[in-house]
mmCIF file with all atom_site columns, C-alpha atoms in Angstrom:
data_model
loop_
_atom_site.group_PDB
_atom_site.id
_atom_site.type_symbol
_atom_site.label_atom_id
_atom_site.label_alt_id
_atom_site.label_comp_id
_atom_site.label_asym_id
_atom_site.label_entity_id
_atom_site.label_seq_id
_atom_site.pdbx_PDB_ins_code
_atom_site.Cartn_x
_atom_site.Cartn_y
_atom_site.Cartn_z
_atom_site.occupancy
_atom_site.B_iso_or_equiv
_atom_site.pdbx_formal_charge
_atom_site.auth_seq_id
_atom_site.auth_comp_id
_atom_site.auth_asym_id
_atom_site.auth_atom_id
_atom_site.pdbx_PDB_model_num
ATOM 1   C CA . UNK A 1 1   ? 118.320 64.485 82.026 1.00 0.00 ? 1   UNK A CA 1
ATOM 2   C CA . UNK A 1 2   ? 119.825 66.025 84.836 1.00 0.00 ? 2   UNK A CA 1
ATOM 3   C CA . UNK A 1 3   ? 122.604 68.871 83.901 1.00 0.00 ? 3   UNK A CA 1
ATOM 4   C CA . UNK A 1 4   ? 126.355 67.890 84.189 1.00 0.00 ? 4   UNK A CA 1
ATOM 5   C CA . UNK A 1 5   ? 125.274 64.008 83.648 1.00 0.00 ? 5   UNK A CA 1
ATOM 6   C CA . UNK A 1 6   ? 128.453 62.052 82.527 1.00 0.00 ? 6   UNK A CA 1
ATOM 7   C CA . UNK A 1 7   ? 131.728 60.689 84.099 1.00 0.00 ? 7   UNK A CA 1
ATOM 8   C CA . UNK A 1 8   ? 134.730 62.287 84.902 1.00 0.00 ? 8   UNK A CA 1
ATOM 9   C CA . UNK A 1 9   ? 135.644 62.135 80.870 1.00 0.00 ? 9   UNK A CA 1
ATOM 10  C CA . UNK A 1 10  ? 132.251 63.273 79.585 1.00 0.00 ? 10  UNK A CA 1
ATOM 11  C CA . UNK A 1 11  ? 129.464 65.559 80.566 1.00 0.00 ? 11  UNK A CA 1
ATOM 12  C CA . UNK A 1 12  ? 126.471 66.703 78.597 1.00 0.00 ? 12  UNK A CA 1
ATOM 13  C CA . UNK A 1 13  ? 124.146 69.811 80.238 1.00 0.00 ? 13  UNK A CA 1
ATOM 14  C CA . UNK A 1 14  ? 120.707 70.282 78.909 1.00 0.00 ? 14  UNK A CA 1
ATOM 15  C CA . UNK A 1 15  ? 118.870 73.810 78.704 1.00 0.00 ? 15  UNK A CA 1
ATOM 16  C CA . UNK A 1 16  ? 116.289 75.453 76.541 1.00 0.00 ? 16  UNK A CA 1
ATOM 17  C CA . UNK A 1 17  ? 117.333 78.783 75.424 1.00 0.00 ? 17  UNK A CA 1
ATOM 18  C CA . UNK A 1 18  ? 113.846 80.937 73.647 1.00 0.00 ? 18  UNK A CA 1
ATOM 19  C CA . UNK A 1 19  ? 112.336 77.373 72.736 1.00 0.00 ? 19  UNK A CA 1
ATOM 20  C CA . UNK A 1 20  ? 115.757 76.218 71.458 1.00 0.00 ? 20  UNK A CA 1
ATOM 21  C CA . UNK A 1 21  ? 117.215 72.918 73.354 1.00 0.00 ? 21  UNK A CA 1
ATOM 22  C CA . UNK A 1 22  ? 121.101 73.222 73.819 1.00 0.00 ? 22  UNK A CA 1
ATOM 23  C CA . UNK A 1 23  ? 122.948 70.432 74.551 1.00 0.00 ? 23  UNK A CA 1
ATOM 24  C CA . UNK A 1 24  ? 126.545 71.306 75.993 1.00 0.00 ? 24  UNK A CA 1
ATOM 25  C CA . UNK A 1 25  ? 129.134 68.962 75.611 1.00 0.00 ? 25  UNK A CA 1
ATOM 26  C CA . UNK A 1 26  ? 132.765 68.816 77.892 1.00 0.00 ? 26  UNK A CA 1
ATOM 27  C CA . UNK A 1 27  ? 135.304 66.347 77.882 1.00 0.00 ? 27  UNK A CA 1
ATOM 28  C CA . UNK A 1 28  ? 135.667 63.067 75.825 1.00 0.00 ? 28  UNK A CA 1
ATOM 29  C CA . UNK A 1 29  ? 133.127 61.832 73.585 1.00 0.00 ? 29  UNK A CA 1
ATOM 30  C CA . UNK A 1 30  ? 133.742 58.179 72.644 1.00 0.00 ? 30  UNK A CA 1
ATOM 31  C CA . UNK A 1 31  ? 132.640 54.631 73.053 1.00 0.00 ? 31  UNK A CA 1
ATOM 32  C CA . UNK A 1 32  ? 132.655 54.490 76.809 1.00 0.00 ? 32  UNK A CA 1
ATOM 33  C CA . UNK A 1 33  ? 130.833 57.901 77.636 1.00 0.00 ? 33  UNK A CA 1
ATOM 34  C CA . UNK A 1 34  ? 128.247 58.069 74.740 1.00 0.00 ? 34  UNK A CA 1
ATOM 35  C CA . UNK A 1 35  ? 125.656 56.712 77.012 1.00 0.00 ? 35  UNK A CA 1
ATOM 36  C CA . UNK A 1 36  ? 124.544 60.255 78.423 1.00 0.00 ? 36  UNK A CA 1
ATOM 37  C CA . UNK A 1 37  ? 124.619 62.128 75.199 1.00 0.00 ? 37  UNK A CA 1
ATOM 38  C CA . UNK A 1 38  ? 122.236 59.371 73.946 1.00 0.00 ? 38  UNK A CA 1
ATOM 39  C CA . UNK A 1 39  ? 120.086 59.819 76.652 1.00 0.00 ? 39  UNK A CA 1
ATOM 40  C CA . UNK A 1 40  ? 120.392 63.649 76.494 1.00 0.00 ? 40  UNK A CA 1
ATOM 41  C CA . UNK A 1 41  ? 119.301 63.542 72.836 1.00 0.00 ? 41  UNK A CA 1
ATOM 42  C CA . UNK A 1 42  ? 116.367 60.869 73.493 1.00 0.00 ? 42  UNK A CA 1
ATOM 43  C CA . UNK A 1 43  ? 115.004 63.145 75.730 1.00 0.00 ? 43  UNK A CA 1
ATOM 44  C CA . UNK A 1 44  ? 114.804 66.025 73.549 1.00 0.00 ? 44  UNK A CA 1
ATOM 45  C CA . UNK A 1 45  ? 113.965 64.578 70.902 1.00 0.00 ? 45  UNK A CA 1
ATOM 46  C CA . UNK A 1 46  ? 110.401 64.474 72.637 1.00 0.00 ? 46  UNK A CA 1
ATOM 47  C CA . UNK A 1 47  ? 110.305 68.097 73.023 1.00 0.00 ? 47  UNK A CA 1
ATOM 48  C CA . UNK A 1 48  ? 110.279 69.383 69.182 1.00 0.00 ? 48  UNK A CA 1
ATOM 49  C CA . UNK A 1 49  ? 111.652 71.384 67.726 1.00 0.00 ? 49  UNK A CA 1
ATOM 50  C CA . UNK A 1 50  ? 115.153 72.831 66.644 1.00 0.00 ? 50  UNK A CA 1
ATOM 51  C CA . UNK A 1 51  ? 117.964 71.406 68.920 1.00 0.00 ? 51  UNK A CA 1
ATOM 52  C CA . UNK A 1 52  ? 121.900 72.675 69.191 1.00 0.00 ? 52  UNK A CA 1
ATOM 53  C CA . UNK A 1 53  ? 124.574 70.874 70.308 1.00 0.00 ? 53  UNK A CA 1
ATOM 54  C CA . UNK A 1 54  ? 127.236 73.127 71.306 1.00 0.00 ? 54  UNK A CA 1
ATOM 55  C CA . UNK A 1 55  ? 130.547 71.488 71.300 1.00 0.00 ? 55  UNK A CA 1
ATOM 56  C CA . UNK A 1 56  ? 133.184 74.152 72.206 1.00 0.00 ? 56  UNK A CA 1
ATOM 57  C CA . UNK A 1 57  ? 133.733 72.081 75.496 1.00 0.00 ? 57  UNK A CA 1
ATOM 58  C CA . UNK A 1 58  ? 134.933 68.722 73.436 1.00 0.00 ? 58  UNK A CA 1
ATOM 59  C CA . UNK A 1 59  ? 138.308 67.979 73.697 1.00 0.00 ? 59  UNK A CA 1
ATOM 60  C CA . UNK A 1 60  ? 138.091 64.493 71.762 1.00 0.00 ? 60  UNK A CA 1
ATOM 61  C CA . UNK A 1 61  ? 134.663 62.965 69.714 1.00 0.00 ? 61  UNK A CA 1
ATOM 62  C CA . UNK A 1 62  ? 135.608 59.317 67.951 1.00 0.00 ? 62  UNK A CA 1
ATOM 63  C CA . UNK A 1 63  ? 133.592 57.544 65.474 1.00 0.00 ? 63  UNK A CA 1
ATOM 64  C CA . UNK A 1 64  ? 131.242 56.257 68.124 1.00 0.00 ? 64  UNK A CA 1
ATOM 65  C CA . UNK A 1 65  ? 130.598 59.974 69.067 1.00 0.00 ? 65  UNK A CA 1
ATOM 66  C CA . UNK A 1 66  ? 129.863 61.005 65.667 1.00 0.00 ? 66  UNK A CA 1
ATOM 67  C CA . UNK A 1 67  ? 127.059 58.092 65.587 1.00 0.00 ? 67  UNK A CA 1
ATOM 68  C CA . UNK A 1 68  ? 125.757 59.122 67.947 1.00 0.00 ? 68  UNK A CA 1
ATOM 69  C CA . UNK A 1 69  ? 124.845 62.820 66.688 1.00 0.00 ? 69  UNK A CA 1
ATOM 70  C CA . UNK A 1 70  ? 124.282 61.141 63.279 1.00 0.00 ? 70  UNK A CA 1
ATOM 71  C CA . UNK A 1 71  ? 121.269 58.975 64.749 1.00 0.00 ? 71  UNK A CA 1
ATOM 72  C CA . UNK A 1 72  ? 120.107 61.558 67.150 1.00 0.00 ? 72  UNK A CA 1
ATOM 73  C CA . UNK A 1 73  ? 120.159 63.958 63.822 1.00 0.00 ? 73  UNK A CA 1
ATOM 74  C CA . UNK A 1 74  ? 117.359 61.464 62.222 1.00 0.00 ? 74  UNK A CA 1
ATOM 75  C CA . UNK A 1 75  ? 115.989 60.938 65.381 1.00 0.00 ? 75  UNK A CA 1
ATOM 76  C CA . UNK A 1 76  ? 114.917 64.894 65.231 1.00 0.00 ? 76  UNK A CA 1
ATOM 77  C CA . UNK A 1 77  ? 113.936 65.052 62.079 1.00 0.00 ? 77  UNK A CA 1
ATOM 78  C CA . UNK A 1 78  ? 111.532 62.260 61.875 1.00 0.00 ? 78  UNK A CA 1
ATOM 79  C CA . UNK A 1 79  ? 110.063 64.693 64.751 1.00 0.00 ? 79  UNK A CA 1
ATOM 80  C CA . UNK A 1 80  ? 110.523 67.386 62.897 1.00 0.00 ? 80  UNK A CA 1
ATOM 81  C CA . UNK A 1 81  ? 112.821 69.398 64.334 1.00 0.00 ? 81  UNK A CA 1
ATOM 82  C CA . UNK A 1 82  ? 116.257 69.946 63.354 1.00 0.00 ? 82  UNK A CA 1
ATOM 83  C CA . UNK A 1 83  ? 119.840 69.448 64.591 1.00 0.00 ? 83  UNK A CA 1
ATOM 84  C CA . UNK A 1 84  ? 122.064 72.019 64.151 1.00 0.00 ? 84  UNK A CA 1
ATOM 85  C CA . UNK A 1 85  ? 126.396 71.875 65.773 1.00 0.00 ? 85  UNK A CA 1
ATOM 86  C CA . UNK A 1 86  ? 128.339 74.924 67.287 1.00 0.00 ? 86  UNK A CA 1
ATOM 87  C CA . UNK A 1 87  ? 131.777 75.404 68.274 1.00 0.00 ? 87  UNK A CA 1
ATOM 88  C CA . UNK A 1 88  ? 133.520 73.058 66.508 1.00 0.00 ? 88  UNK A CA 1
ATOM 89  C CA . UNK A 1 89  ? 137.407 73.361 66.718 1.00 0.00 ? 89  UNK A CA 1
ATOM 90  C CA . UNK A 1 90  ? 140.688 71.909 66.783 1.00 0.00 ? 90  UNK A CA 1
ATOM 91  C CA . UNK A 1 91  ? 140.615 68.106 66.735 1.00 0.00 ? 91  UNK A CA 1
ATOM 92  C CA . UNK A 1 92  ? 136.522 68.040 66.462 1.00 0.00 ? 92  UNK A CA 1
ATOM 93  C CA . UNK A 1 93  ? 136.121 69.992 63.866 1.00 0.00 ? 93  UNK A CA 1
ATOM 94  C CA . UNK A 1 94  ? 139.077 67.804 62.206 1.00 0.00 ? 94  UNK A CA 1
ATOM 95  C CA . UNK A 1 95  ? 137.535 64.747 62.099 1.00 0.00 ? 95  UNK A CA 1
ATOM 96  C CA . UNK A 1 96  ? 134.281 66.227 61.067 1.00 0.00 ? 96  UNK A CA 1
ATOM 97  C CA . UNK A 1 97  ? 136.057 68.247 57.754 1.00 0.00 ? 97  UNK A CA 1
ATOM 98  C CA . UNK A 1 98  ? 137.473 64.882 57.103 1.00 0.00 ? 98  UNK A CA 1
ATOM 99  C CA . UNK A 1 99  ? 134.188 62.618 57.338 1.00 0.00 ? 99  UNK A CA 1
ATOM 100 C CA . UNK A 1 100 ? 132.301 65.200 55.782 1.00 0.00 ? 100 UNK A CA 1
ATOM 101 C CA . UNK A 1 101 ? 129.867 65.263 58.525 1.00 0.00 ? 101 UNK A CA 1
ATOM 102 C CA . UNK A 1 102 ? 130.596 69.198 59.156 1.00 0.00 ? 102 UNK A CA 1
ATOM 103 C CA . UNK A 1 103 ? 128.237 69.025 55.765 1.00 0.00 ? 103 UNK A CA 1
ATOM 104 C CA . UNK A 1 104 ? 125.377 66.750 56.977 1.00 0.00 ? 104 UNK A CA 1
ATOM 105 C CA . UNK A 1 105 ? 124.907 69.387 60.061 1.00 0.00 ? 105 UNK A CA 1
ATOM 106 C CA . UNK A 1 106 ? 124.502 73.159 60.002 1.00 0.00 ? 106 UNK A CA 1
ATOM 107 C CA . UNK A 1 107 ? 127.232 74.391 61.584 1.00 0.00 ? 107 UNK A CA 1
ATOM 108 C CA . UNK A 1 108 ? 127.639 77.101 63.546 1.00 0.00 ? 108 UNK A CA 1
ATOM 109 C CA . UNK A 1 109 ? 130.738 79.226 64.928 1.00 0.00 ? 109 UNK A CA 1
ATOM 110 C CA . UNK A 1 110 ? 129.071 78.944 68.699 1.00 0.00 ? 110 UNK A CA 1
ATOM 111 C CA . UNK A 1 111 ? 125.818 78.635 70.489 1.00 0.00 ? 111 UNK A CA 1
ATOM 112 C CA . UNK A 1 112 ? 125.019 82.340 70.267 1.00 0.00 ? 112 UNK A CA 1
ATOM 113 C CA . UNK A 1 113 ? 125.229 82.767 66.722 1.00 0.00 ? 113 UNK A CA 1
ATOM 114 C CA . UNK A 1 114 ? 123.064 79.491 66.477 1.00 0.00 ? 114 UNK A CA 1
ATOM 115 C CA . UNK A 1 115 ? 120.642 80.824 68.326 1.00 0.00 ? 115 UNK A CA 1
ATOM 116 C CA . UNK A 1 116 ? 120.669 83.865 66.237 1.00 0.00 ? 116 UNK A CA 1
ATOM 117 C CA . UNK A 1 117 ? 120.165 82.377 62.714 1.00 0.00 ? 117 UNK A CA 1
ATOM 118 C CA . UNK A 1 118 ? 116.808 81.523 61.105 1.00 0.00 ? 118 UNK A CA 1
ATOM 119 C CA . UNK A 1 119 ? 116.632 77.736 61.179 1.00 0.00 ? 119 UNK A CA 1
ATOM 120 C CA . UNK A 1 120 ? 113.922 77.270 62.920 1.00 0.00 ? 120 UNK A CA 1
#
């Protein structure tokens, strides 16, 4: 996965931070640009390990979006790694209080304090 893959709407930029994957999200998440997060997580997934998805960049995630990180979220754990969201806000972290997903996920405040914590 080359960094900054996406459209216009939607990019997704994969690094490993001390072993941890982040995957950094910008833009709009939804039906028509959830093809590169797929791939993004896909990829990882074959790495191990713990993976973070920081979404302080996301302006707008629909149902499709939240899929998306649902599946990839089994997808790491039958490889046993883990999944783990930061920087949740304003409409995001909306729609993820109100599907109760912000429960299925650790959640962090942002990427550094994920890193931080002890879920590995």
């Amino acid at each position: 996965m080359v960094p900054g893959q996406g459209d216009e709407r939607f990019t997704v930029a994969v690094r490993a931070v001390d072993g941890v994957v982040v995957l950094s999200l910008a833009g709009e998440l939804d039906h028509d640009t959830a093809e590169p997060l797929r791939e993004a997580l896909d990829g990882a997934v074959g790495q191990g390990g713990r993976m973070v998805v920081d979404m302080a960049g996301l302006a707008f995630c629909d149902s499709t979006g939240l899929n998306t990180l649902l599946h990839g979220r089994i997808s790491v754990q039958e490889a046993g790694g883990r999944l783990e969201l930061a920087g949740l806000s304003g409409p995001v972290a909306r729609m993820f209080r109100i599907t109760g997903a912000d429960g299925v996920f650790p959640v962090h405040a942002d990427v550094d304090q994920a890193l931080r914590s002890h879920h590995r």
